[in-house]
mmCIF file of C-alpha atoms in Angstrom:
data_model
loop_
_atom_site.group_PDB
_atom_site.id
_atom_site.type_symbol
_atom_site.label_atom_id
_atom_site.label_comp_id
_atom_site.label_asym_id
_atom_site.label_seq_id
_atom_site.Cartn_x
_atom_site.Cartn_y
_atom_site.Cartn_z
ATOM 1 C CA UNK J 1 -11.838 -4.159 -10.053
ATOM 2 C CA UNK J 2 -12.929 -5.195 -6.582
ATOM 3 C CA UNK J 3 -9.565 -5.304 -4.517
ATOM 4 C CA UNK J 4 -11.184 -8.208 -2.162
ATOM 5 C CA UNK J 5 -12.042 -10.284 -5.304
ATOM 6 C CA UNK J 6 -9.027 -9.835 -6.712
ATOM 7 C CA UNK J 7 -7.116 -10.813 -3.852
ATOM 8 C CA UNK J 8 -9.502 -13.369 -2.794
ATOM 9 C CA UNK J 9 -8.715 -14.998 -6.201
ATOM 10 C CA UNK J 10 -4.751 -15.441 -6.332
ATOM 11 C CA UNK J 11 -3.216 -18.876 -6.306
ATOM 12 C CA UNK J 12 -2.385 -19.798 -2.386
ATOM 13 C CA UNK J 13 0.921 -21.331 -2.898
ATOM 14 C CA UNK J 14 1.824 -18.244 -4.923
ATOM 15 C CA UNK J 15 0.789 -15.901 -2.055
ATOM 16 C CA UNK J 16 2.540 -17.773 0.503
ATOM 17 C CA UNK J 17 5.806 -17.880 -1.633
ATOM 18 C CA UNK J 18 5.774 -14.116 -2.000
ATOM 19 C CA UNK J 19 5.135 -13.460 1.719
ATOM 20 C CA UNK J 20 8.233 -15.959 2.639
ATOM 21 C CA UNK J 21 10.247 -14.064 0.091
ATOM 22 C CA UNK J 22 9.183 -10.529 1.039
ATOM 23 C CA UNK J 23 9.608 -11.438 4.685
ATOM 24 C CA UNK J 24 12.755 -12.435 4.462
ATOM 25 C CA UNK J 25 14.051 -9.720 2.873
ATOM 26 C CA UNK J 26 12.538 -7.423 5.672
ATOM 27 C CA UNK J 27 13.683 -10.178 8.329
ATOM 28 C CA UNK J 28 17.224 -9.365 6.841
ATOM 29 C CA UNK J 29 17.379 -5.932 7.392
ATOM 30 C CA UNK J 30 16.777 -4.152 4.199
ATOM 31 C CA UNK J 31 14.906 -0.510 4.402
ATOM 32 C CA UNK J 32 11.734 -0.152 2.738
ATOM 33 C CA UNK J 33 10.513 -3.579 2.357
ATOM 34 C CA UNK J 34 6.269 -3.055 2.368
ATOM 35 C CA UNK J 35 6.265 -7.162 4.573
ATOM 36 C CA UNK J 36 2.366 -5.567 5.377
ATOM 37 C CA UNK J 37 1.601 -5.893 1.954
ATOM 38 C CA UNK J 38 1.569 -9.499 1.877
ATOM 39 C CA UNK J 39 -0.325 -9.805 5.266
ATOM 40 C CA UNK J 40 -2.932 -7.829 3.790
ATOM 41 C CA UNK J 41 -3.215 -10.021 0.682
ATOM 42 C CA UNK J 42 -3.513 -13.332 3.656
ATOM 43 C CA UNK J 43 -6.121 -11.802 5.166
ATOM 44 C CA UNK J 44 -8.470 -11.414 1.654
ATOM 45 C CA UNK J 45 -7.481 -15.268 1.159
ATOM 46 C CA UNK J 46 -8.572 -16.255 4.618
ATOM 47 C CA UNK J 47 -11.846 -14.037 4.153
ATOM 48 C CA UNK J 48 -12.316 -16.085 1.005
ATOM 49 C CA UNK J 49 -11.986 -19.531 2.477
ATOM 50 C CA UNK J 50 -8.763 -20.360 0.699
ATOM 51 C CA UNK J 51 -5.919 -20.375 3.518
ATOM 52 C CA UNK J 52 -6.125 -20.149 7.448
ATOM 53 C CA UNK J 53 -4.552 -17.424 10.007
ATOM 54 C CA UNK J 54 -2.215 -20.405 10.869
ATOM 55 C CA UNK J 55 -0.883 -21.211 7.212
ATOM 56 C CA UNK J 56 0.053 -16.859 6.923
ATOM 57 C CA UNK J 57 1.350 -16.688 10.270
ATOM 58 C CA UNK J 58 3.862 -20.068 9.663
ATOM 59 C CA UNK J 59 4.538 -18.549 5.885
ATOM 60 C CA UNK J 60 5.506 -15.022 7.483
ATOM 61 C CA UNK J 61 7.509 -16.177 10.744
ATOM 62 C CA UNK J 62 10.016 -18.786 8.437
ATOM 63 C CA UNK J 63 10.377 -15.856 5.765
ATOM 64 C CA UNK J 64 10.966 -13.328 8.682
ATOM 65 C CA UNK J 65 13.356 -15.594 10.574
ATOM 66 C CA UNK J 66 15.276 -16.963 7.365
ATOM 67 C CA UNK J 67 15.701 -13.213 6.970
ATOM 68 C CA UNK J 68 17.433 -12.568 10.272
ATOM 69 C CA UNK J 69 19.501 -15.598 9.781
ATOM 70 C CA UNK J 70 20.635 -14.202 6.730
ATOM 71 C CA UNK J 71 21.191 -10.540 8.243
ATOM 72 C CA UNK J 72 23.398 -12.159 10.713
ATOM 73 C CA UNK J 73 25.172 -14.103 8.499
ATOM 74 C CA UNK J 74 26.394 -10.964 5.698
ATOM 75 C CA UNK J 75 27.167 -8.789 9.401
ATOM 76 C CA UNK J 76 29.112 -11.912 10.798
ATOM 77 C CA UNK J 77 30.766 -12.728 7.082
ATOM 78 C CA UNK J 78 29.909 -10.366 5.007
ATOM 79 C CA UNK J 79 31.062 -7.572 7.363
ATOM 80 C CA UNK J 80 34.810 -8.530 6.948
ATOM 81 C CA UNK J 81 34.966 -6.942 4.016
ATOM 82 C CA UNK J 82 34.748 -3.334 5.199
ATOM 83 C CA UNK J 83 37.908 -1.160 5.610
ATOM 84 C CA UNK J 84 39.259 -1.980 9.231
ATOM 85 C CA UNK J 85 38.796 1.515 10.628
ATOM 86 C CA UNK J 86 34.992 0.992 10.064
ATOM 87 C CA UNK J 87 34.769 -2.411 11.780
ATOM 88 C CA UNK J 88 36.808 -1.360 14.355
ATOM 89 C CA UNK J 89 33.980 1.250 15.252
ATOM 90 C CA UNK J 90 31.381 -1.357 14.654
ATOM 91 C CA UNK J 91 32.924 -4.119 16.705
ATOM 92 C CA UNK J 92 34.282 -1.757 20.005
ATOM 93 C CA UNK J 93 34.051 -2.946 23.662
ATOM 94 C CA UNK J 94 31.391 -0.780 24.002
ATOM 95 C CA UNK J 95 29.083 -2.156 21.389
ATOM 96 C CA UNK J 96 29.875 -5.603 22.417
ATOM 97 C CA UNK J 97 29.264 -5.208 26.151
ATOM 98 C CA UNK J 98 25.881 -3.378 24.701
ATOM 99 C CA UNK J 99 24.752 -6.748 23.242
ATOM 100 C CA UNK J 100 25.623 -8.444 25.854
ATOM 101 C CA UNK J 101 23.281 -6.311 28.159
ATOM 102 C CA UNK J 102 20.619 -5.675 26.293
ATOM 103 C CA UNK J 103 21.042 -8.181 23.048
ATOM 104 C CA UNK J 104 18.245 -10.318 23.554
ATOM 105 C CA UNK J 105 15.615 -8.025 24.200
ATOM 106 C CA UNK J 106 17.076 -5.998 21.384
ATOM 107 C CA UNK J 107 17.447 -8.959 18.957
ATOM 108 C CA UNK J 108 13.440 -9.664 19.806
ATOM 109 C CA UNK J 109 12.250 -6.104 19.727
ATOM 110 C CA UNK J 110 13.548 -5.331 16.466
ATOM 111 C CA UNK J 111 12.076 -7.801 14.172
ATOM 112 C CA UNK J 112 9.085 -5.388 14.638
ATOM 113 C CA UNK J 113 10.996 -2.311 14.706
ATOM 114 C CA UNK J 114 12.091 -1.555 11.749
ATOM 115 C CA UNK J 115 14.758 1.281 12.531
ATOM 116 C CA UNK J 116 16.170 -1.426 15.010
ATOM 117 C CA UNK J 117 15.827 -4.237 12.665
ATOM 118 C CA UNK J 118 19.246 -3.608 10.335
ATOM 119 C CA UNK J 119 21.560 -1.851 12.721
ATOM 120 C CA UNK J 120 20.619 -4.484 15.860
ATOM 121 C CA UNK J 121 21.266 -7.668 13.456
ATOM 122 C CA UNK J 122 24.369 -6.357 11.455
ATOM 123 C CA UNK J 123 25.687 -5.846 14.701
ATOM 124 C CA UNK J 124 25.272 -8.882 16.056
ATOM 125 C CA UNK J 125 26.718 -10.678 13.375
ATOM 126 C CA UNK J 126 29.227 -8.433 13.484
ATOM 127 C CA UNK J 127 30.222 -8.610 16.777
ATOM 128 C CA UNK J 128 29.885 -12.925 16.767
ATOM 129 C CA UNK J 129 26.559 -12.766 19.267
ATOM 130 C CA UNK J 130 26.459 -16.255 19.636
ATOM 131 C CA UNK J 131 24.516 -17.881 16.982
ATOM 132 C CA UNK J 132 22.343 -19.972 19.178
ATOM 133 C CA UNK J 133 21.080 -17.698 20.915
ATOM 134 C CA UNK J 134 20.656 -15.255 18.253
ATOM 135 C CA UNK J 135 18.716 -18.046 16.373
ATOM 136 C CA UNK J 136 16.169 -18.495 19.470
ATOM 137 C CA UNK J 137 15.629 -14.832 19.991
ATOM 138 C CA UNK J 138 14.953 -13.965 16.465
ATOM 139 C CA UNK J 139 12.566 -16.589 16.205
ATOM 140 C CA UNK J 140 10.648 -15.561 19.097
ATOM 141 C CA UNK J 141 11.154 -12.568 17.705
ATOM 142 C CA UNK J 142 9.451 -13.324 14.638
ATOM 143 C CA UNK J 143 6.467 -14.646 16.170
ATOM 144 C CA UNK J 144 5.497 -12.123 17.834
ATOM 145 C CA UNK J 145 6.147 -9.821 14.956
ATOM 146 C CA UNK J 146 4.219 -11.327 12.432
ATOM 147 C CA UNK J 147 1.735 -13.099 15.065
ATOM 148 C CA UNK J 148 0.541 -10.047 16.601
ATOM 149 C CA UNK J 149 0.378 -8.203 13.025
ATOM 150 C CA UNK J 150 -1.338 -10.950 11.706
ATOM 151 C CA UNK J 151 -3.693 -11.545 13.714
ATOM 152 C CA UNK J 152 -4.762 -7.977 14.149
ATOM 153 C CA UNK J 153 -4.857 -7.553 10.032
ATOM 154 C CA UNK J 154 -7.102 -11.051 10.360
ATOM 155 C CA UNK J 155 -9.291 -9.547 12.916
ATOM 156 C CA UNK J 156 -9.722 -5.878 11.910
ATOM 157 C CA UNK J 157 -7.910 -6.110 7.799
ATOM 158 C CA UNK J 158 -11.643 -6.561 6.399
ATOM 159 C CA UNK J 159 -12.982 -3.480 6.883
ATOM 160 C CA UNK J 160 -10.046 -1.633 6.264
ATOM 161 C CA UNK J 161 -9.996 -3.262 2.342
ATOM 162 C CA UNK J 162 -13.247 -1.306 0.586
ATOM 163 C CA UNK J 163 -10.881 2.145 2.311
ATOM 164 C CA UNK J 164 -7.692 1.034 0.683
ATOM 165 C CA UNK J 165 -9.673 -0.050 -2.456
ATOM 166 C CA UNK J 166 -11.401 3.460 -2.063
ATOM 167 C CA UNK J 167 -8.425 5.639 -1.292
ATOM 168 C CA UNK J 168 -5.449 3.714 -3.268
ATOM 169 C CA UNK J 169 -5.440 6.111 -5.584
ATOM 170 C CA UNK J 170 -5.215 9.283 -3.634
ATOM 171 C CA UNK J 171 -2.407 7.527 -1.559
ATOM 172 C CA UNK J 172 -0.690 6.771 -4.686
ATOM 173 C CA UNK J 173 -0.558 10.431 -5.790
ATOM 174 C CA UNK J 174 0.204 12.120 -3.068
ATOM 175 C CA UNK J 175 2.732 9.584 -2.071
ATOM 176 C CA UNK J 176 4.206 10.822 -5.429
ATOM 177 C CA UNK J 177 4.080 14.023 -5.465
ATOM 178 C CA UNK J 178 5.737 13.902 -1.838
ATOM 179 C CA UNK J 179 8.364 11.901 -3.399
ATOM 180 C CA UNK J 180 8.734 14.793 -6.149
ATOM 181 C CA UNK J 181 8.548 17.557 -3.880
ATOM 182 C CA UNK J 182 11.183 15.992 -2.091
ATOM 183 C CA UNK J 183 13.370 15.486 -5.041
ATOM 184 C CA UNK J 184 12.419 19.264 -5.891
ATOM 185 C CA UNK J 185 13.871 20.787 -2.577
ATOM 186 C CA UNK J 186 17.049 18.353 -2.719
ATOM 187 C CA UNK J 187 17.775 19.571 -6.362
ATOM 188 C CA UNK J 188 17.331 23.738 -5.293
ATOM 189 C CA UNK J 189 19.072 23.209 -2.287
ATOM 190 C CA UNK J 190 22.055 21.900 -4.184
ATOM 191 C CA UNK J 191 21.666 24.103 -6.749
ATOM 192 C CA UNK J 192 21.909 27.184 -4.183
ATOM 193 C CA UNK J 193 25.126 25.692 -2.389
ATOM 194 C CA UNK J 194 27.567 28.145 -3.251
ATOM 195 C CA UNK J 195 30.735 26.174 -5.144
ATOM 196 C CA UNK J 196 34.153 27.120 -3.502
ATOM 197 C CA UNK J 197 36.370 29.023 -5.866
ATOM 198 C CA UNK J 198 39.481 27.511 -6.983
ATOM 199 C CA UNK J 199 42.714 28.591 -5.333
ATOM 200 C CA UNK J 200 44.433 31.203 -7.198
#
């Protein structure tokens, strides 16, 4: 099956509903989302004359700023019901006056960053950043995000679709078989920690 056809071909409203939903969920934090996937897919439907770089760009920043608002909202809420000692860590003097250095470049950066994107907006609900201003920066943050990405899978996303039609397979296996090597290695390693004997 031809991967641009295919893609070319899916129901708009469909599309954009997916790419709100998976963008939220990477907006809000959580590890391993694949939010490219569904930029990839927007570029095939604006190549095939059925959606515009504006329509994927507005779908992607609300799903990736409902996302951070939600984030914010399970560290602000959510966050209370941790053991003490734990938010205690998470909510010291020193974490606080770190937000209130370097929160909004922080908050901004890591909607693209993804190693920055669940500790930076657990923490700030955590530690109340104010809400306002949260809101603005991850919104700005969001644009840029999924503007910049966007555009540059719109501008350059073409050519790379006959490769990743060509080479999904291969990626697919050895993705795998990293995944089971890895699994492999865990399972010896365990197997070769030496148990402590009971006491006597």
């Amino acid at each position: 099956m031809n991967l641009r056809l295919w893609l070319g071909d899916l129901d708009p409203l469909v599309l954009n509903l997916v790419t709100f939903a998976l963008l939220s969920l990477e907006g809000a934090g959580i590890p391993g989302i694949p939010g490219v996937i569904p930029m990839v897919a927007q570029v095939a439907m604006i190549d095939a004359g059925h959606t515009t770089l504006l329509s994927a760009v507005l779908w992607g920043v609300l799903g990736n700023w409902l996302g951070s608002a939600l984030g914010y909202a399970l560290g602000r809420w959510g966050g209370q019901r941790l053991p003490a000692r734990w938010r205690a860590a998470v909510q010291s003097e020193r974490n606080v006056a770190l937000l209130a250095r370097w929160g909004a470049p922080l908050i901004v950066v890591s909607r693209t960053v993804g190693s920055l994107r669940t500790p930076v907006t657990l923490l700030a609900g955590m530690t109340a950043y104010p809400w306002p201003k949260y809101l603005a920066l991850s919104l700005l943050g969001a644009v840029l995000h999924v503007g910049v990405w966007q555009t540059l899978l719109w501008r350059f996303g073409p050519a790379l679709l006959p490769v990743l039609e060509q080479r999904g397979r291969e990626v697919l296996l050895g993705v795998t078989a990293l995944a089971a090597l890895a699994l492999a290695l865990r399972w010896w390693r365990g197997w070769r920690t030496p148990v402590d004997a009971p006491p006597a």
